[in-house]
Short mmCIF file of C-alpha atoms and ligand atoms in Angstrom, two decimals:
data_model
loop_
_atom_site.label_atom_id
_atom_site.label_comp_id
_atom_site.label_asym_id
_atom_site.label_seq_id
_atom_site.Cartn_x
_atom_site.Cartn_y
_atom_site.Cartn_z
CA UNK A 896 109.85 90.93 89.42
CA UNK A 897 108.74 93.48 92.03
CA UNK A 898 106.29 94.84 89.49
CA UNK A 899 104.74 91.42 88.93
CA UNK A 900 104.59 90.81 92.68
CA UNK A 901 102.57 93.96 93.19
CA UNK A 902 100.28 93.21 90.26
CA UNK A 903 99.77 89.63 91.43
CA UNK A 904 98.88 90.45 95.01
CA UNK A 905 96.35 93.11 94.01
CA UNK A 906 92.63 92.34 93.85
CA UNK A 907 90.61 92.87 90.67
CA UNK A 908 87.35 90.94 90.39
CA UNK A 909 85.63 91.22 86.99
CA UNK A 910 83.93 94.62 87.04
CA UNK A 911 86.08 95.78 89.96
CA UNK A 912 89.44 96.31 88.32
CA UNK A 913 89.90 99.81 89.76
CA UNK A 914 92.94 99.04 91.94
CA UNK A 915 94.78 97.35 89.09
CA UNK A 916 93.84 100.13 86.69
CA UNK A 917 95.02 102.91 89.03
CA UNK A 918 98.30 101.07 89.59
CA UNK A 919 98.94 100.57 85.87
CA UNK A 920 97.96 104.15 85.07
CA UNK A 921 100.65 105.30 87.48
CA UNK A 922 103.24 102.96 85.93
CA UNK A 923 102.61 104.03 82.32
CA UNK A 924 102.96 107.75 83.07
CA UNK A 925 105.22 109.28 80.43
CA UNK A 926 105.30 106.08 78.37
CA UNK A 927 102.28 106.75 76.12
CA UNK A 928 101.06 109.75 74.12
CA UNK A 929 97.50 109.34 75.37
CA UNK A 930 96.13 107.51 78.39
CA UNK A 931 92.42 107.31 79.09
CA UNK A 932 89.71 105.14 80.59
CA UNK A 933 86.29 104.37 79.13
CA UNK A 934 82.97 103.90 80.87
CA UNK A 935 83.49 100.17 81.47
CA UNK A 936 86.96 100.77 82.89
CA UNK A 937 89.22 99.70 80.02
CA UNK A 938 92.51 101.60 80.16
CA UNK A 939 93.84 102.77 76.78
CA UNK A 940 97.51 103.65 76.33
CA UNK A 941 98.22 104.97 72.85
CA UNK A 942 101.58 105.45 71.23
CA UNK A 943 101.23 107.42 68.02
CA UNK A 944 103.10 106.43 64.87
CA UNK A 945 106.21 108.15 63.63
CA UNK A 946 106.85 108.54 59.89
CA UNK A 947 103.65 108.84 57.88
CA UNK A 948 100.77 108.49 60.34
CA UNK A 949 98.03 108.57 57.64
CA UNK A 950 98.71 105.04 56.46
CA UNK A 951 99.83 103.62 59.81
CA UNK A 952 98.03 100.40 60.72
CA UNK A 953 96.28 100.36 64.09
CA UNK A 954 97.62 97.66 66.39
CA UNK A 955 95.74 96.83 69.56
CA UNK A 956 97.39 94.79 72.29
CA UNK A 957 94.94 93.58 74.93
CA UNK A 958 95.95 92.56 78.45
CA UNK A 959 93.02 91.81 80.74
CA UNK A 960 93.21 93.16 84.27
CA UNK A 961 90.49 91.09 85.94
CA UNK A 962 90.88 87.82 87.82
CA UNK A 963 88.45 85.01 88.58
CA UNK A 964 86.73 85.96 91.83
CA UNK A 965 83.45 86.03 93.76
CA UNK A 966 80.82 88.52 94.76
CA UNK A 967 78.93 88.42 98.05
CA UNK A 968 75.48 86.92 97.55
CA UNK A 969 74.18 87.25 101.13
CA UNK A 970 75.02 86.92 104.79
CA UNK A 971 73.20 83.95 106.31
CA UNK A 972 71.49 83.85 109.70
CA UNK A 973 74.61 82.43 111.43
CA UNK A 974 76.96 85.00 109.93
CA UNK A 975 78.46 82.97 107.10
CA UNK A 976 78.93 84.88 103.87
CA UNK A 977 77.48 83.15 100.82
CA UNK A 978 79.09 83.96 97.51
CA UNK A 979 78.63 83.85 93.75
CA UNK A 980 81.53 83.09 91.43
CA UNK A 981 82.66 85.06 88.40
CA UNK A 982 84.90 82.95 86.21
CA UNK A 983 85.72 79.28 86.00
CA UNK A 984 86.95 77.87 89.30
CA UNK A 985 87.92 74.26 89.81
CA UNK A 986 86.30 73.64 93.21
CA UNK A 987 88.97 71.06 94.10
CA UNK A 988 91.38 73.99 94.44
CA UNK A 989 89.17 76.09 96.67
CA UNK A 990 89.34 74.28 100.01
CA UNK A 991 90.80 76.16 102.98
CA UNK A 992 91.58 79.38 101.13
CA UNK A 993 92.02 82.80 102.61
CA UNK A 994 89.94 85.49 100.93
CA UNK A 995 89.31 89.20 101.30
CA UNK A 996 85.98 90.94 101.08
CA UNK A 997 86.15 94.57 100.05
CA UNK A 998 83.23 96.49 101.52
CA UNK A 999 81.49 99.52 100.11
CA UNK A 1000 83.50 101.81 102.41
CA UNK A 1001 86.78 100.25 101.21
CA UNK A 1002 87.37 98.29 104.40
CA UNK A 1003 88.91 94.87 103.79
CA UNK A 1004 87.52 91.95 105.78
CA UNK A 1005 89.61 88.79 105.76
CA UNK A 1006 87.95 85.40 105.92
CA UNK A 1007 88.33 81.69 105.28
CA UNK A 1008 86.75 80.00 102.29
CA UNK A 1009 85.51 76.41 102.60
CA UNK A 1010 82.68 74.27 101.28
CA UNK A 1011 79.80 73.24 103.51
CA UNK A 1012 79.93 69.66 104.82
CA UNK A 1013 81.82 67.51 107.28
CA UNK A 1014 85.58 67.20 107.82
CA UNK A 1015 87.07 63.76 107.02
CA UNK A 1016 87.09 62.71 110.68
CA UNK A 1017 83.32 62.44 110.78
CA UNK A 1018 82.44 62.01 107.10
CA UNK A 1019 81.21 58.70 105.68
CA UNK A 1020 83.16 56.99 102.88
CA UNK A 1021 80.51 58.24 100.45
CA UNK A 1022 80.66 61.84 101.73
CA UNK A 1023 84.45 61.90 101.40
CA UNK A 1024 84.27 61.19 97.67
CA UNK A 1025 81.98 64.10 96.92
CA UNK A 1026 83.40 67.13 95.09
CA UNK A 1027 81.51 70.22 96.28
CA UNK A 1028 79.70 72.53 93.91
CA UNK A 1029 80.75 76.16 93.75
CA UNK A 1030 77.54 77.40 95.42
CA UNK A 1031 78.31 75.26 98.49
CA UNK A 1032 81.29 77.44 99.43
CA UNK A 1033 81.02 80.15 102.07
CA UNK A 1034 83.28 82.64 103.86
CA UNK A 1035 83.81 82.61 107.62
CA UNK A 1036 84.93 86.05 108.78
CA UNK A 1037 84.61 85.64 112.53
CA UNK A 1038 82.38 88.73 112.66
CA UNK A 1039 78.89 88.76 114.15
CA UNK A 1040 75.78 88.77 111.97
CA UNK A 1041 75.06 92.34 113.10
CA UNK A 1042 78.51 93.62 112.21
CA UNK A 1043 78.47 91.83 108.87
CA UNK A 1044 75.06 93.19 107.98
CA UNK A 1045 76.31 96.65 108.77
CA UNK A 1046 79.44 96.36 106.65
CA UNK A 1047 78.98 93.71 103.97
CA UNK A 1048 76.50 93.98 101.14
CA UNK A 1049 75.53 91.75 98.25
CA UNK A 1050 77.85 92.61 95.38
CA UNK A 1051 80.96 93.28 97.45
CA UNK A 1052 83.89 91.64 95.65
CA UNK A 1053 85.61 88.63 97.24
CA UNK A 1054 89.08 87.72 96.00
CA UNK A 1055 91.62 85.08 96.91
CA UNK A 1056 94.71 85.95 98.93
CA UNK A 1057 98.14 84.57 98.14
CA UNK A 1058 101.65 85.96 98.34
CA UNK A 1059 103.91 86.02 95.31
CA UNK A 1060 107.15 84.04 95.46
CA UNK A 1061 110.20 83.52 93.27
CA UNK A 1062 111.28 79.88 93.01
CA UNK A 1063 114.51 79.58 91.05
CA UNK A 1064 113.74 80.75 87.52
CA UNK A 1065 110.02 80.45 88.19
CA UNK A 1066 107.57 82.78 89.83
CA UNK A 1067 104.35 81.74 91.49
CA UNK A 1068 101.28 83.46 92.86
CA UNK A 1069 97.65 84.21 92.28
CA UNK A 1070 96.20 85.64 89.06
CA UNK A 1071 99.27 85.40 86.88
CA UNK A 1072 96.17 85.07 84.68
CA UNK A 1073 96.38 87.79 83.66
CA UNK A 1074 98.63 90.16 85.60
CA UNK A 1075 101.54 88.49 83.80
CA UNK A 1076 100.13 90.08 80.64
CA UNK A 1077 99.70 93.42 82.42
CA UNK A 1078 103.39 93.14 83.28
CA UNK A 1079 104.16 92.47 79.60
CA UNK A 1080 102.06 95.49 78.53
CA UNK A 1081 103.86 97.83 80.92
CA UNK A 1082 107.32 96.44 80.11
CA UNK A 1083 106.59 96.76 76.39
CA UNK A 1084 105.67 100.44 76.74
CA UNK A 1085 108.88 100.93 78.75
CA UNK A 1086 110.92 99.19 76.06
CA UNK A 1087 109.39 101.41 73.36
CA UNK A 1088 109.98 104.65 75.27
CA UNK A 1089 111.69 107.20 73.04
CA UNK A 1090 111.54 104.85 70.04
CA UNK A 1091 109.58 105.58 66.90
CA UNK A 1092 107.34 102.86 65.49
CA UNK A 1093 105.40 102.81 62.24
CA UNK A 1094 102.23 101.48 63.87
CA UNK A 1095 99.51 103.39 65.69
CA UNK A 1096 99.80 101.36 68.88
CA UNK A 1097 97.03 100.95 71.46
CA UNK A 1098 97.95 98.91 74.50
CA UNK A 1099 94.61 98.34 76.19
CA UNK A 1100 94.28 96.93 79.69
CA UNK A 1101 90.82 95.38 79.45
CA UNK A 1102 88.11 94.52 81.96
CA UNK A 1103 85.82 91.52 82.47
CA UNK A 1104 87.63 89.03 80.26
CA UNK A 1105 86.93 86.15 82.63
CA UNK A 1106 83.18 86.55 82.26
CA UNK A 1107 83.13 86.60 78.45
CA UNK A 1108 85.60 89.05 76.85
CA UNK A 1109 83.31 91.95 77.67
CA UNK A 1110 85.88 94.74 77.93
CA UNK A 1111 87.56 93.60 74.72
CA UNK A 1112 84.21 93.72 72.95
CA UNK A 1113 83.75 97.44 73.62
CA UNK A 1114 87.40 98.51 73.46
CA UNK A 1115 87.82 96.58 70.21
CA UNK A 1116 84.92 98.55 68.78
CA UNK A 1117 86.49 101.79 70.01
CA UNK A 1118 90.02 101.18 68.68
CA UNK A 1119 88.86 99.38 65.52
CA UNK A 1120 92.25 97.71 65.09
CA UNK A 1121 93.74 96.37 61.87
CA UNK A 1122 95.85 93.98 63.93
CA UNK A 1123 94.76 92.68 67.34
CA UNK A 1124 97.06 90.84 69.70
CA UNK A 1125 95.78 89.43 72.98
CA UNK A 1126 98.33 88.62 75.65
CA UNK A 1127 97.26 85.94 78.06
CA UNK A 1128 98.49 82.89 79.90
CA UNK A 1129 98.03 79.39 78.59
CA UNK A 1130 98.23 75.87 79.96
CA UNK A 1131 101.64 74.38 80.58
CA UNK A 1132 100.77 70.88 81.71
CA UNK A 1133 104.40 69.77 81.61
CA UNK A 1134 103.95 68.17 85.02
CA UNK A 1135 103.62 64.56 86.27
CA UNK A 1136 100.70 62.53 84.99
CA UNK A 1137 100.37 64.20 81.59
CA UNK A 1138 102.31 63.54 78.44
CA UNK A 1139 102.63 64.54 74.80
CA UNK A 1140 100.15 66.86 73.17
CA UNK A 1141 98.12 67.32 76.34
CA UNK A 1142 100.96 69.44 77.75
CA UNK A 1143 99.90 72.25 75.37
CA UNK A 1144 103.09 74.23 76.20
CA UNK A 1145 106.23 73.88 78.30
CA UNK A 1146 107.65 76.29 80.82
CA UNK A 1147 110.92 77.96 79.83
CA UNK A 1148 110.54 77.14 76.13
CA UNK A 1149 109.52 80.68 75.19
CA UNK A 1150 106.47 82.71 74.28
CA UNK A 1151 103.65 80.61 72.85
CA UNK A 1152 102.42 81.69 69.43
CA UNK A 1153 98.81 80.63 69.38
CA UNK A 1154 97.50 78.97 66.27
CA UNK A 1155 94.04 78.07 67.53
CA UNK A 1156 91.81 77.96 70.58
CA UNK A 1157 88.06 77.74 70.99
CA UNK A 1158 87.53 81.51 70.54
CA UNK A 1159 89.86 82.29 67.64
CA UNK A 1160 91.65 80.88 64.65
CA UNK A 1161 94.73 83.11 64.62
CA UNK A 1162 95.23 84.95 61.35
CA UNK A 1163 97.74 83.07 59.22
CA UNK A 1164 99.66 86.26 58.32
CA UNK A 1165 100.24 87.00 61.99
CA UNK A 1166 101.22 83.44 62.90
CA UNK A 1167 103.72 83.45 60.02
CA UNK A 1168 105.01 86.92 60.91
CA UNK A 1169 105.59 86.07 64.57
CA UNK A 1170 107.23 82.74 63.76
CA UNK A 1171 109.52 84.40 61.20
CA UNK A 1172 110.51 87.18 63.60
CA UNK A 1173 111.10 84.76 66.45
CA UNK A 1174 113.29 82.57 64.22
CA UNK A 1175 115.27 85.47 62.73
CA UNK A 1176 115.84 87.23 66.05
CA UNK A 1177 116.31 83.94 67.90
CA UNK A 1178 113.61 84.71 70.43
CA UNK A 1179 112.53 81.55 72.30
CA UNK A 1180 109.07 80.53 71.16
CA UNK A 1181 106.72 77.59 70.79
CA UNK A 1182 103.47 76.85 69.00
CA UNK A 1183 100.20 76.61 70.87
CA UNK A 1184 97.12 74.64 69.88
CA UNK A 1185 94.56 74.81 72.68
CA UNK A 1186 91.39 72.73 72.27
CA UNK A 1187 89.41 74.59 74.96
CA UNK A 1188 89.48 78.17 76.22
CA UNK A 1189 89.68 81.59 74.65
CA UNK A 1190 91.15 85.05 75.04
CA UNK A 1191 90.31 88.67 74.24
CA UNK A 1192 91.46 87.92 70.68
CA UNK A 1193 88.09 86.21 70.16
CA UNK A 1194 86.26 89.51 70.65
CA UNK A 1195 88.84 91.68 68.88
CA UNK A 1196 88.83 89.54 65.76
CA UNK A 1197 85.13 90.21 65.39
CA UNK A 1198 85.09 93.90 66.35
CA UNK A 1199 83.30 96.01 63.72
CA UNK A 1200 84.23 94.53 60.34
CA UNK A 1201 86.97 92.36 61.80
CA UNK A 1202 90.71 92.43 62.47
CA UNK A 1203 93.65 90.16 61.96
CA UNK A 1204 93.96 88.61 65.40
CA UNK A 1205 96.33 86.41 67.36
CA UNK A 1206 97.19 85.57 70.95
CA UNK A 1207 100.68 85.43 72.37
CA UNK A 1208 100.59 83.29 75.48
CA UNK A 1209 102.75 82.92 78.53
CA UNK A 1210 102.99 79.23 79.47
CA UNK A 1211 101.62 78.78 82.99
CA UNK A 1212 101.27 75.79 85.31
CA UNK A 1213 98.25 75.31 87.59
CA UNK A 1214 96.04 77.88 85.85
CA UNK A 1215 93.06 79.13 87.86
CA UNK A 1216 94.65 78.16 91.16
CA UNK A 1217 96.44 80.51 93.57
CA UNK A 1218 99.77 78.91 92.67
CA UNK A 1219 99.87 79.87 89.00
CA UNK A 1220 103.50 79.39 88.05
CA UNK A 1221 105.53 80.67 85.13
CA UNK A 1222 109.09 81.08 83.91
CA UNK A 1223 110.79 84.49 83.93
CA UNK A 1224 112.41 83.83 80.54
CA UNK A 1225 109.01 83.26 78.92
CA UNK A 1226 107.82 86.63 80.20
CA UNK A 1227 110.86 88.35 78.70
CA UNK A 1228 110.51 86.43 75.43
CA UNK A 1229 106.94 87.70 75.11
CA UNK A 1230 108.04 91.34 75.50
CA UNK A 1231 110.95 90.77 73.07
CA UNK A 1232 108.67 89.23 70.47
CA UNK A 1233 106.17 92.09 70.64
CA UNK A 1234 108.88 94.70 70.51
CA UNK A 1235 110.50 93.02 67.49
CA UNK A 1236 107.14 92.79 65.71
CA UNK A 1237 106.34 96.46 66.28
CA UNK A 1238 109.83 97.55 65.23
CA UNK A 1239 109.72 95.68 61.90
ZN1 LIG B 2269 93.21 85.13 81.10
#
């Protein structure tokens, strides 16, 4: 879990995935036949097919590196840093958060994130009920206006800070969405080391998923896969106050084989293949039908003239908060399922 801890605590706003990319590049050394980065920052790790490469199908596995984050919009006249969000935050989870601003020179400035308005002690009953809008949040760094104007510029990335913890069989931290998938991608390449597979495999660590599958759009065009598999987290609302089908998935019940979400109808052949493999090899798994939300599979399915596409999801509680929580067994099941599929 040390690998996931490092991935989780790293910052990678959409468009600023360079730290995550450099880290992964280091970790996949010697595990792929080709490793390269494109102009947008997608990281391609290719494992060439054994056997007869001419008729090998191209499989692309996409794991997005970015996390929901902010960019500096401006420093106001009192020295508060106003921000712009990239990705879908629930503002109810953003009160009293620690954040880090990464300046152009690479210096990290720590600050507190809060919405404008009064604390409960002096707020009216009406004011207390109000849920703030995202643009009402600001960062207090404690630095003077002069110092801030010298160091901080519009467009500097602002990311949330949270340490990673193990809690029994669970792990919790920020941006398990989608560093959990980056973990799966790295562990898969490790598991395949020295093994021959019949597929031409491209594990791609993509950029800018949270702002509209942008890295998958270009890398999907580049790889032109026959089979595209996105790895991402999905809702596990197996917590108090929610019952039945609204749970979507359950922690500890295995990798979720996605049938449908709002970006993709998974290809029937792939759903059947993954279910069959999971059943035969007794790999813990569950179905996923997600009414809202999408993954890189949405872009990959429509790259060039199209690909068979599916998402394998890691069930996760409290998605898009800094306490995203998942089960270690589900992580392992996801790697096992991919490895079994590629070894068929
Ligand atoms: Zn995601």
